[in-house]
CSV table of N, CA and C in Angstrom, one decimal:
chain,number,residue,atom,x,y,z
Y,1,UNK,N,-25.1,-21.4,-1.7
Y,1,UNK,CA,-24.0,-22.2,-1.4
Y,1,UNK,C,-23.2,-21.9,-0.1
Y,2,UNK,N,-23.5,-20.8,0.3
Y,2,UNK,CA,-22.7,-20.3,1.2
Y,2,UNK,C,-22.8,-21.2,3.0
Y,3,UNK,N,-24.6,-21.3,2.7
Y,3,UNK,CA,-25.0,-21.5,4.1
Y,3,UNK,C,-24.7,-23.1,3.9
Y,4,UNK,N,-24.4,-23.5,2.7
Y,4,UNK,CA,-24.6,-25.3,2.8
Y,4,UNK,C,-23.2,-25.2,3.4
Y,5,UNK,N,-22.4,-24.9,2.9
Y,5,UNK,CA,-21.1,-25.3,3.0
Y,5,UNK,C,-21.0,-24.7,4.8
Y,6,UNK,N,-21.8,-23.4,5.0
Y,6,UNK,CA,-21.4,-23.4,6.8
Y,6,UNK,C,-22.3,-24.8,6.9
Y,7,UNK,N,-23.4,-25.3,6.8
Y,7,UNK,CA,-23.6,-26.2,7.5
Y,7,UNK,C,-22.8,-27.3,7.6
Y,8,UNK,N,-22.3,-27.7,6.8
Y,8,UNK,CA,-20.8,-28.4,7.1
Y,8,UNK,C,-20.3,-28.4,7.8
Y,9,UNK,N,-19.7,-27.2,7.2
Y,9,UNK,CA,-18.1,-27.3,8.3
Y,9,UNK,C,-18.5,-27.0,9.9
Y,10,UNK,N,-19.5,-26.4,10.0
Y,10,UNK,CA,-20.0,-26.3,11.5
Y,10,UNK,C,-20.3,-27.7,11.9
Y,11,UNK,N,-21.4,-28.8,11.7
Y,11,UNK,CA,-21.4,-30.2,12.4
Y,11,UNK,C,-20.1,-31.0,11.4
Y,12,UNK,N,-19.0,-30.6,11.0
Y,12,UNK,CA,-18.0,-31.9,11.0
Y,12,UNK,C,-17.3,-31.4,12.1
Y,13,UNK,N,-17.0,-29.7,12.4
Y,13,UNK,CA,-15.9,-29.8,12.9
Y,13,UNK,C,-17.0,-30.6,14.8
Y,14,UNK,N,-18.2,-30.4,14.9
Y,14,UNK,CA,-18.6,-30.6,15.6
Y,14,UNK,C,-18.5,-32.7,16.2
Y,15,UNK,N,-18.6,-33.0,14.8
Y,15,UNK,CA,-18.4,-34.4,15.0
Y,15,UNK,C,-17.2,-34.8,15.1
Y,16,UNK,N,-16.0,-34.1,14.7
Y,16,UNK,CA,-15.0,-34.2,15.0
Y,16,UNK,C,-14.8,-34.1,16.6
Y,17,UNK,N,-14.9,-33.5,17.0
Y,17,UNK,CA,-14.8,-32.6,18.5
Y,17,UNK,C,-15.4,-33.1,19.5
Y,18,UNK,N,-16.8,-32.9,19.1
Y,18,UNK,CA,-17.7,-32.9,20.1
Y,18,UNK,C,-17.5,-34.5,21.0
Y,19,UNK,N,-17.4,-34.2,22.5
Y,19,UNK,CA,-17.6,-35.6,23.6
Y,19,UNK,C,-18.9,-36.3,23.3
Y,20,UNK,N,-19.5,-37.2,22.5
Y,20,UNK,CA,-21.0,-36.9,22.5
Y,20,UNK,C,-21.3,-38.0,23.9
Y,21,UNK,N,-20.2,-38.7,24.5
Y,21,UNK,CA,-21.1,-39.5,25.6
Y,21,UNK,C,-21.3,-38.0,27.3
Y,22,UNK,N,-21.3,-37.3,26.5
Y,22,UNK,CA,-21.7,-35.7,27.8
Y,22,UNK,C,-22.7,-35.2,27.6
Y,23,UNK,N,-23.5,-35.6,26.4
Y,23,UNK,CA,-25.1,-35.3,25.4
Y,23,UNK,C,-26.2,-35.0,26.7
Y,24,UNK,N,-26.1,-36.2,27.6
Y,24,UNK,CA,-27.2,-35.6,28.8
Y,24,UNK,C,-27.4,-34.2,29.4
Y,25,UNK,N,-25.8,-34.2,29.7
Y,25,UNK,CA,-25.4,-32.6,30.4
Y,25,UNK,C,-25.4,-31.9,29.5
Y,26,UNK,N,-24.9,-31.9,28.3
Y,26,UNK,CA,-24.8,-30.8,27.6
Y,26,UNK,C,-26.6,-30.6,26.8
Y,27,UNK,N,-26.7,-31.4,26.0
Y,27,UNK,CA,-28.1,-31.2,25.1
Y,27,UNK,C,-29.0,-30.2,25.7
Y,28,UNK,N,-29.5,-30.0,27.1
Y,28,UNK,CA,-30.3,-29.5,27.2
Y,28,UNK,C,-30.1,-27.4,27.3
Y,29,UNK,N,-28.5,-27.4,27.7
Y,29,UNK,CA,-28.2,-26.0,27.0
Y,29,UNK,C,-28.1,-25.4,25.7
Y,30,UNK,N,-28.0,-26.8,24.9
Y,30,UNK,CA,-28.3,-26.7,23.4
Y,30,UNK,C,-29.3,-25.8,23.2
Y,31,UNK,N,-30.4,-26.7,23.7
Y,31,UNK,CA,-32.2,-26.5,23.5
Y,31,UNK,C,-32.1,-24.7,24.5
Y,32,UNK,N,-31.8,-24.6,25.5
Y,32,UNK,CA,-32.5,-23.4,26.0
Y,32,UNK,C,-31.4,-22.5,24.5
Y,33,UNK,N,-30.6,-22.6,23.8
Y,33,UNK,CA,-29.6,-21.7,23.3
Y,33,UNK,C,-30.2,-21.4,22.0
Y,34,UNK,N,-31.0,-22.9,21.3
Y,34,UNK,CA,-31.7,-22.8,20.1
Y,34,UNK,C,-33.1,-21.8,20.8
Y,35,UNK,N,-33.7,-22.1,21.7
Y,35,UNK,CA,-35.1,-20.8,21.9
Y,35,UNK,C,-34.5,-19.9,22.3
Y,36,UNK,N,-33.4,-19.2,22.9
Y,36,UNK,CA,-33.2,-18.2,22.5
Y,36,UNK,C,-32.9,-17.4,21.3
Y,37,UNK,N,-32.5,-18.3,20.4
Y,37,UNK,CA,-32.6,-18.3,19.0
Y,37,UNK,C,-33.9,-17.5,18.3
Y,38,UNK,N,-34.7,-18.7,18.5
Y,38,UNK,CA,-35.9,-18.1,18.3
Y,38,UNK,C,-36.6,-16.9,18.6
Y,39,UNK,N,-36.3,-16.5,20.5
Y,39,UNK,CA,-36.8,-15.8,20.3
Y,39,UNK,C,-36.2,-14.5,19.6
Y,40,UNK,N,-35.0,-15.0,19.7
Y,40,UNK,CA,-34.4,-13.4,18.7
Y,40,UNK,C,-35.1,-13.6,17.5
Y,41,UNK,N,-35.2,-14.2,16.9
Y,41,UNK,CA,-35.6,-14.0,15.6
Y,41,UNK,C,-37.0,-13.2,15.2
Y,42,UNK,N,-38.0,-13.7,16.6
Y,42,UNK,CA,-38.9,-13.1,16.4
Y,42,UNK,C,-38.9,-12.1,16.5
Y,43,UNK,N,-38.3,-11.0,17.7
Y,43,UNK,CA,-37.6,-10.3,18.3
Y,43,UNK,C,-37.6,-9.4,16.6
Y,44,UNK,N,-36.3,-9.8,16.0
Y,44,UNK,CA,-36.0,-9.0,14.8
Y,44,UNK,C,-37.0,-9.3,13.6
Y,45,UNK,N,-38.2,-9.6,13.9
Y,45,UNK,CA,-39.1,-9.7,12.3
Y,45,UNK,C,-40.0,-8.5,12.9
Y,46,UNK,N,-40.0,-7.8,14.4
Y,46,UNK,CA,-40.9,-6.8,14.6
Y,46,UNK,C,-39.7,-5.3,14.4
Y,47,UNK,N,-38.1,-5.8,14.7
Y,47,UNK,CA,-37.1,-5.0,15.3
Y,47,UNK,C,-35.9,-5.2,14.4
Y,48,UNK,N,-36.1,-5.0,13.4
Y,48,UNK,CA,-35.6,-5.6,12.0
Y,48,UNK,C,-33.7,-5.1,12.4
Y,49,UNK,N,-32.8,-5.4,12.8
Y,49,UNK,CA,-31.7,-4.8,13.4
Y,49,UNK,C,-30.6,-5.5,12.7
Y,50,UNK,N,-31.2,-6.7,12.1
Y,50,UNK,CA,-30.1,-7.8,11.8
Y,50,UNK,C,-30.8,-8.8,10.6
Y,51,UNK,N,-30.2,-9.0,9.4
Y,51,UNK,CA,-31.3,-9.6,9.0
Y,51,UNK,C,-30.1,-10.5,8.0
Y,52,UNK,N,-30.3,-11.6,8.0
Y,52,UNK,CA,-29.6,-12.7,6.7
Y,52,UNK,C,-30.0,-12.7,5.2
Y,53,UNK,N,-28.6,-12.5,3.8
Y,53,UNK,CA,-29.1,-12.3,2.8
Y,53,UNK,C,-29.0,-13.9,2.0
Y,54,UNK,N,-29.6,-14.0,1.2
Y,54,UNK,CA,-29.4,-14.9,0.2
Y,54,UNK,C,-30.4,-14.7,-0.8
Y,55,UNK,N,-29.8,-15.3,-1.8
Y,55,UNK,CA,-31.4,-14.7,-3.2
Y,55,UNK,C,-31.5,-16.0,-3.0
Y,56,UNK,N,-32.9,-16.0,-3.3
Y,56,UNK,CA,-33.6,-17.5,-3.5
Y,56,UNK,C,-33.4,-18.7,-2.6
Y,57,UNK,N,-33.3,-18.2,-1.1
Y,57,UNK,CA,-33.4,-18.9,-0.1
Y,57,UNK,C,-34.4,-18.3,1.1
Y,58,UNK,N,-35.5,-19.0,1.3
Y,58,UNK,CA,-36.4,-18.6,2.2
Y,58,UNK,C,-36.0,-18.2,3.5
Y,59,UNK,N,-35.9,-16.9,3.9
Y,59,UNK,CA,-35.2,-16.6,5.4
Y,59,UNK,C,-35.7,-17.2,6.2
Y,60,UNK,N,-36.7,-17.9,6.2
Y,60,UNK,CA,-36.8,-19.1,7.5
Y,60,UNK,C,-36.0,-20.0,7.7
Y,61,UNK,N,-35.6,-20.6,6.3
Y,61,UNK,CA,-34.5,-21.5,6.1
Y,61,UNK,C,-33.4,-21.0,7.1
Y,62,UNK,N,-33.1,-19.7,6.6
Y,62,UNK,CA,-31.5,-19.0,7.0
Y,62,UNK,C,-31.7,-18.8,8.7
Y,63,UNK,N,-33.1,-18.5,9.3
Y,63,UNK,CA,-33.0,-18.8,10.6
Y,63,UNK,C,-32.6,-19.7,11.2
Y,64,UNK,N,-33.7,-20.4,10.6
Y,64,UNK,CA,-33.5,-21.9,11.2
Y,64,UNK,C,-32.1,-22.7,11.1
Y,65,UNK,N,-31.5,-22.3,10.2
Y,65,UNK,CA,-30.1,-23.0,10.4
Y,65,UNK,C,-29.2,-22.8,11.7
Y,66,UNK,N,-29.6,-21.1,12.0
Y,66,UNK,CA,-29.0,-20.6,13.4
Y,66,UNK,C,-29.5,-21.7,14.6
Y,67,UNK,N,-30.4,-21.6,14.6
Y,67,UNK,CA,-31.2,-22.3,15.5
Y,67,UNK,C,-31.0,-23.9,15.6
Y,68,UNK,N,-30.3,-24.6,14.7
Y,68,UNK,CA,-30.3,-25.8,14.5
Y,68,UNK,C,-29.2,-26.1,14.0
Y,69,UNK,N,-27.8,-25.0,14.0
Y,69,UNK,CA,-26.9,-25.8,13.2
Y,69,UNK,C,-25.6,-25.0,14.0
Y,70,UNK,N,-25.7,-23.7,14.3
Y,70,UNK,CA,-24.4,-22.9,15.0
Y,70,UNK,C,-24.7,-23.0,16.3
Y,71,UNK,N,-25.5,-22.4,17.1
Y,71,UNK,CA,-26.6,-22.5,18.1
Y,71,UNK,C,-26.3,-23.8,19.0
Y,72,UNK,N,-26.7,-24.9,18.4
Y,72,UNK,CA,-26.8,-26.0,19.4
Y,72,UNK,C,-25.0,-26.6,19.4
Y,73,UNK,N,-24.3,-26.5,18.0
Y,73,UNK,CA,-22.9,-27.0,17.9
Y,73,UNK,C,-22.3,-26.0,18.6
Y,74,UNK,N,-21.8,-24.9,18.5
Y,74,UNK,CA,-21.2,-23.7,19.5
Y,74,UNK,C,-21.5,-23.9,21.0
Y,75,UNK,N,-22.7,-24.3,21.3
Y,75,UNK,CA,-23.0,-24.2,22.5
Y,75,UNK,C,-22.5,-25.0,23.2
Y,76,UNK,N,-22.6,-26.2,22.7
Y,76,UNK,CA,-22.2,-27.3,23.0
Y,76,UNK,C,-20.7,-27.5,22.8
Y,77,UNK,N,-19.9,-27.2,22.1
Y,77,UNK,CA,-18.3,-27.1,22.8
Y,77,UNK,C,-18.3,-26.6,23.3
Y,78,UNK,N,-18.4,-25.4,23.5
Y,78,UNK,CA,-18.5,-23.9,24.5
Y,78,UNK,C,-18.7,-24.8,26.0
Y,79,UNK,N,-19.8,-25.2,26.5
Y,79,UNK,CA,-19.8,-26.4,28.0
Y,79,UNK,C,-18.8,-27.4,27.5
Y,80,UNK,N,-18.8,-28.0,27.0
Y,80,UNK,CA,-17.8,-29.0,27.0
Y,80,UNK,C,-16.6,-28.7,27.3
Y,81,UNK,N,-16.1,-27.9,26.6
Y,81,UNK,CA,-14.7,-27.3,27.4
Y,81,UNK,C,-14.5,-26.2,28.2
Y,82,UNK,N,-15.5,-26.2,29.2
Y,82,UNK,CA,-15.5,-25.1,30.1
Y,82,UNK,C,-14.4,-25.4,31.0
Y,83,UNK,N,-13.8,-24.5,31.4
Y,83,UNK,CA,-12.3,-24.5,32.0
Y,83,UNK,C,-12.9,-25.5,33.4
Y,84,UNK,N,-11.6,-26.3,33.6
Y,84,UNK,CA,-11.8,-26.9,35.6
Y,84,UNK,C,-11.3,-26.0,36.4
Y,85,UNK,N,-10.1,-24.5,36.0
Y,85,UNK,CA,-10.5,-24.1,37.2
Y,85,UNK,C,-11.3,-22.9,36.5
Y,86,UNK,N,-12.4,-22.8,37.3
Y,86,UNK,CA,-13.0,-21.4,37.1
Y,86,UNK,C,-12.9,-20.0,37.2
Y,87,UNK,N,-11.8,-19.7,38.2
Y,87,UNK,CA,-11.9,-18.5,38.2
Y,87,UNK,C,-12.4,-17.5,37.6
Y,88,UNK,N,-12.6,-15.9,38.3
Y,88,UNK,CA,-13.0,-14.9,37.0
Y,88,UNK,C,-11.9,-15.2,36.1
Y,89,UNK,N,-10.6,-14.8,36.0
Y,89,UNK,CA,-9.6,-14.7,35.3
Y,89,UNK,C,-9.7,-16.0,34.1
Y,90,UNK,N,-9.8,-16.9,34.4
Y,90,UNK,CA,-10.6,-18.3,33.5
Y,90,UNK,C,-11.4,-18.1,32.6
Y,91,UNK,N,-12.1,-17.7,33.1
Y,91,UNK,CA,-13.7,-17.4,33.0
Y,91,UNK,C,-13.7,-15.9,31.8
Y,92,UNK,N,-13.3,-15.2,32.1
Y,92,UNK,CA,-13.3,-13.9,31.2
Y,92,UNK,C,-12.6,-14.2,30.1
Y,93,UNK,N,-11.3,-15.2,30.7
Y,93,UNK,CA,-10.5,-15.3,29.0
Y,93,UNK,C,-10.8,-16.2,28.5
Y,94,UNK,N,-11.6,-17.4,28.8
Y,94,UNK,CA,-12.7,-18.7,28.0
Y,94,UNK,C,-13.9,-17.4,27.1
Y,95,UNK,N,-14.5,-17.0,27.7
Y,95,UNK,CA,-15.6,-16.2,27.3
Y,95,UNK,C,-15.2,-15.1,26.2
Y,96,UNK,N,-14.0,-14.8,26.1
Y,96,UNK,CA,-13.1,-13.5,25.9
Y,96,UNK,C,-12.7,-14.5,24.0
Y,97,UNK,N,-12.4,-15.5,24.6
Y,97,UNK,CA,-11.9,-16.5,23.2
Y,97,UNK,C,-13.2,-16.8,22.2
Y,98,UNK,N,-14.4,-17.3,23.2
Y,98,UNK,CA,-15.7,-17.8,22.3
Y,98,UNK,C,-16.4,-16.5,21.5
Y,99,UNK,N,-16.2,-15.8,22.3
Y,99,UNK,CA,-17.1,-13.9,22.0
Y,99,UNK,C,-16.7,-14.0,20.9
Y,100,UNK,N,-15.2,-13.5,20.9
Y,100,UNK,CA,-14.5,-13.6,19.2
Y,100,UNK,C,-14.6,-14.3,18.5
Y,101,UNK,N,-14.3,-15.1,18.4
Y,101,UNK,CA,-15.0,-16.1,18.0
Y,101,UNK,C,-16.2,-16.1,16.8
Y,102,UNK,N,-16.9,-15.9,17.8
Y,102,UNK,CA,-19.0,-15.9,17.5
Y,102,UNK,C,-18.6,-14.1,16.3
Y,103,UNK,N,-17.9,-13.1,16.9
Y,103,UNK,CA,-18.1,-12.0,16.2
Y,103,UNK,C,-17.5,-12.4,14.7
Y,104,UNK,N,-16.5,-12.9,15.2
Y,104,UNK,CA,-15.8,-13.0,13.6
Y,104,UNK,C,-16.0,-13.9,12.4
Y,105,UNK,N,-17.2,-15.0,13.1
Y,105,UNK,CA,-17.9,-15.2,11.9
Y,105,UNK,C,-19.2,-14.5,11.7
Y,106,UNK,N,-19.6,-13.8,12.2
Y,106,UNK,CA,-20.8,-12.8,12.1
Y,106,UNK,C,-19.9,-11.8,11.3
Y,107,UNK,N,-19.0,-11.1,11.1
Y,107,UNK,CA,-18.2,-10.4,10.2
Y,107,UNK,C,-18.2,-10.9,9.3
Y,108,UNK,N,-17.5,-12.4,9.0
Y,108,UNK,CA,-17.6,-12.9,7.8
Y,108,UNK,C,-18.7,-12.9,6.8
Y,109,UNK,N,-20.1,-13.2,8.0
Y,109,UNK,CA,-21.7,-13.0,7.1
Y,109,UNK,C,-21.4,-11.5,6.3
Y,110,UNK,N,-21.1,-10.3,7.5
Y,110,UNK,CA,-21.2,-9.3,6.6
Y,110,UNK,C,-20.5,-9.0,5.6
Y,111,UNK,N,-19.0,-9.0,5.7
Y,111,UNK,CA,-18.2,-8.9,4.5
Y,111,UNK,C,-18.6,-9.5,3.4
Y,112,UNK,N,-19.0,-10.8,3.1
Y,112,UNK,CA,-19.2,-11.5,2.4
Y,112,UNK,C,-20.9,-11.3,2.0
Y,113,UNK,N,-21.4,-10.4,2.6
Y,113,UNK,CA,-22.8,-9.8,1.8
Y,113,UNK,C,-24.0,-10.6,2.2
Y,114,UNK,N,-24.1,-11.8,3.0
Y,114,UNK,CA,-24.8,-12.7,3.6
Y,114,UNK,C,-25.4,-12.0,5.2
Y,115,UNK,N,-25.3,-11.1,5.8
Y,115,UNK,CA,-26.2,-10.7,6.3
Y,115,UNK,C,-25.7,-9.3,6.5
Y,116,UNK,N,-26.9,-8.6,6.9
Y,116,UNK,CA,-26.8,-7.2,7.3
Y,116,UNK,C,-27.1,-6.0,8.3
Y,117,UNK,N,-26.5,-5.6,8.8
Y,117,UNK,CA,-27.3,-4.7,10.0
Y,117,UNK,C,-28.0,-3.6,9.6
Y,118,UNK,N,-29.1,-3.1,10.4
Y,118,UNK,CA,-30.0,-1.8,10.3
Y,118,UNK,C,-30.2,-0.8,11.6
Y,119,UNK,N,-30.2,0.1,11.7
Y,119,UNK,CA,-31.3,0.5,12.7
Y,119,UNK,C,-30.0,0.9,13.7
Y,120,UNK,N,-28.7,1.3,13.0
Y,120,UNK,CA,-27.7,1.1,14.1
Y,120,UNK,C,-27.5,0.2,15.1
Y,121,UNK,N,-27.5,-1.2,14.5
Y,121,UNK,CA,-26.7,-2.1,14.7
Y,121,UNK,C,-25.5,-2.1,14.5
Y,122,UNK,N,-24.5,-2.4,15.0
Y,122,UNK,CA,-23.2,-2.8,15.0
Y,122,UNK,C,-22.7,-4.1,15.1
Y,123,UNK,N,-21.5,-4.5,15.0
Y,123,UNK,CA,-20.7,-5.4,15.3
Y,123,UNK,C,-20.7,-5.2,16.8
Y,124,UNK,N,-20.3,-4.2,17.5
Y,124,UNK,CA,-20.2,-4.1,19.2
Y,124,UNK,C,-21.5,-4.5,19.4
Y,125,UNK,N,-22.6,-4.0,18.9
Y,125,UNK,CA,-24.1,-4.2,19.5
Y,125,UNK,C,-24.2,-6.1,20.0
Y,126,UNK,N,-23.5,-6.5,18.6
Y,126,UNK,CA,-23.7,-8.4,18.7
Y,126,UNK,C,-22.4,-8.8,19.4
Y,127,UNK,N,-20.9,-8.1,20.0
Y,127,UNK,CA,-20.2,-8.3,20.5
Y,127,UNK,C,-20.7,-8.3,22.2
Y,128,UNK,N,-21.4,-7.5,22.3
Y,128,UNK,CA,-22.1,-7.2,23.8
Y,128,UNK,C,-23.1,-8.4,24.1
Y,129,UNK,N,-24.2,-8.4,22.8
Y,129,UNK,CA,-24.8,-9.5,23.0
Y,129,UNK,C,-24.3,-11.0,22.9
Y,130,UNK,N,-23.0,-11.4,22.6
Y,130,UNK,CA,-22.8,-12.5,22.6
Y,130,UNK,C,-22.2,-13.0,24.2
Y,131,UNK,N,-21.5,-12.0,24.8
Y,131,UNK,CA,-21.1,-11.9,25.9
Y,131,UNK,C,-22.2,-12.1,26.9
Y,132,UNK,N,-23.3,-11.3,26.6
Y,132,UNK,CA,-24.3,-12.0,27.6
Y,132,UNK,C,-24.7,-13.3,27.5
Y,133,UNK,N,-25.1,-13.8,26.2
Y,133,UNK,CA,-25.2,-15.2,25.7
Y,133,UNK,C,-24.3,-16.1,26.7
Y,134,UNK,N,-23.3,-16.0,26.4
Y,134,UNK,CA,-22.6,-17.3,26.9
Y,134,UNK,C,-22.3,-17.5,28.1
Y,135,UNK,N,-22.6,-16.2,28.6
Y,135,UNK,CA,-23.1,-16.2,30.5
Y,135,UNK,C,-24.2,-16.7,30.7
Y,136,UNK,N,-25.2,-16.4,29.7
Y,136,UNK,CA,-26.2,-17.0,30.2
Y,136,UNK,C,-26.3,-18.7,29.9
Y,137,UNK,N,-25.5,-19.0,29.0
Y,137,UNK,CA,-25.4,-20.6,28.7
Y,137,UNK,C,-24.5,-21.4,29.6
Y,138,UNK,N,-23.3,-20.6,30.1
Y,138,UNK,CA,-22.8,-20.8,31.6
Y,138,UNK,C,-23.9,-21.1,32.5
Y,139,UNK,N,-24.7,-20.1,32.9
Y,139,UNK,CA,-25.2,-19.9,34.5
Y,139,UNK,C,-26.5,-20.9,34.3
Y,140,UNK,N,-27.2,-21.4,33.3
Y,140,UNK,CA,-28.1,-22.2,32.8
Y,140,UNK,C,-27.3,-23.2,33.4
Y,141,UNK,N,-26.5,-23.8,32.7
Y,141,UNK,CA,-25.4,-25.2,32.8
Y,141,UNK,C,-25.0,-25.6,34.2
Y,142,UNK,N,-24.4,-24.4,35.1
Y,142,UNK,CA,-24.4,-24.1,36.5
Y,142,UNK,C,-25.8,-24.7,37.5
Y,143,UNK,N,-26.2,-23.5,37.0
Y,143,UNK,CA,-27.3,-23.6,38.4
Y,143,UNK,C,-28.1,-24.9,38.1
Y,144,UNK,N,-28.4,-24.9,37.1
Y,144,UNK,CA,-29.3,-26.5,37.0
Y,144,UNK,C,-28.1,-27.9,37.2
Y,145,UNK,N,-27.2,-27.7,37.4
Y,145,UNK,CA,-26.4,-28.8,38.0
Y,145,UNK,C,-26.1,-30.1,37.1
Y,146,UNK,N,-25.9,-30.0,35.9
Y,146,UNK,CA,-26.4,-30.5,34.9
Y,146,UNK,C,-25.1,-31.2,34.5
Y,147,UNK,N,-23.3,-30.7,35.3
Y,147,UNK,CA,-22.7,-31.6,35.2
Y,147,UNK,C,-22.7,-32.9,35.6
Y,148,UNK,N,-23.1,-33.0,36.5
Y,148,UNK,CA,-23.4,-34.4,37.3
Y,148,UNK,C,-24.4,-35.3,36.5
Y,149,UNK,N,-24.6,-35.0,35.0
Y,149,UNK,CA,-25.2,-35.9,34.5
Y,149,UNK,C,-24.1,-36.7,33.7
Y,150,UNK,N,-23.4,-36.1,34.0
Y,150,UNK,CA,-21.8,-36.8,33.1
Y,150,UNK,C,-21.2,-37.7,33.7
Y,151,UNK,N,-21.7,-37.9,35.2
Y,151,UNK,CA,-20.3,-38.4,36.1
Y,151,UNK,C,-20.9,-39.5,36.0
């Protein structure tokens, strides 16, 4: 029940929110955000560091939701409301809000017994990695110039 109900409220508040006539520019950071997805996942079926619980739900399922339901909806407001001015100072405290964000419902997985770390994993370990994430979903969105598909 746990994951139906995120899949909810993740694409309402998404449909609520989301600009979708920006879908050109934004979709395709989606897609590189869902294969990074992936490849973490594969990543952790050799490097087991982090793993989703539920009884009687197929953990492909529980992947795959990442990959097709937090993933492409996060990513996608995340560009959408990228600050106009950019500065670092912008920029660190945009990135500084979404980090949190991303950790504190990854908390919630754990508290709530829905997923688990191993192997000395941490919360910092996925606080560090989400920080690179969204730089890299920035500098994707950037360098491919992919606003200009909006104007």
């Amino acid at each position: 029940m746990f994951y139906i109900l995120r899949f909810i409220i993740v694409w309402s508040i998404w449909l609520i929110l989301a600009d979708r006539r920006r879908w050109k520019e934004i979709l395709p950071v989606c897609i590189f955000a869902s294969f990074l997805g992936v490849v973490s996942d594969i990543l952790v079926e050799h490097y087991p560091y982090w793993e989703y619980l539920c009884d009687g739900v197929p953990p492909l399922f529980l992947e795959l939701g990442d990959e097709f339901e937090i993933f492409p909806a996060a990513t996608y407001l995340f560009i959408q409301w990228l600050p106009k001015q950019q500065s670092i100072w912008n920029m660190l405290f945009y990135w500084f809000l979404w980090t949190t964000l991303a950790i504190l419902i990854e908390y919630i997985h754990l508290i709530t017994g829905h997923m688990e770390h191993s192997f000395g994993w941490t919360l910092w370990h996925s606080y560090i990695a989400d920080w690179i994430l969204f730089w890299l979903f920035y500098e994707f969105h950037k360098v491919l110039g992919l606003r200009k598909l909006s104007c």
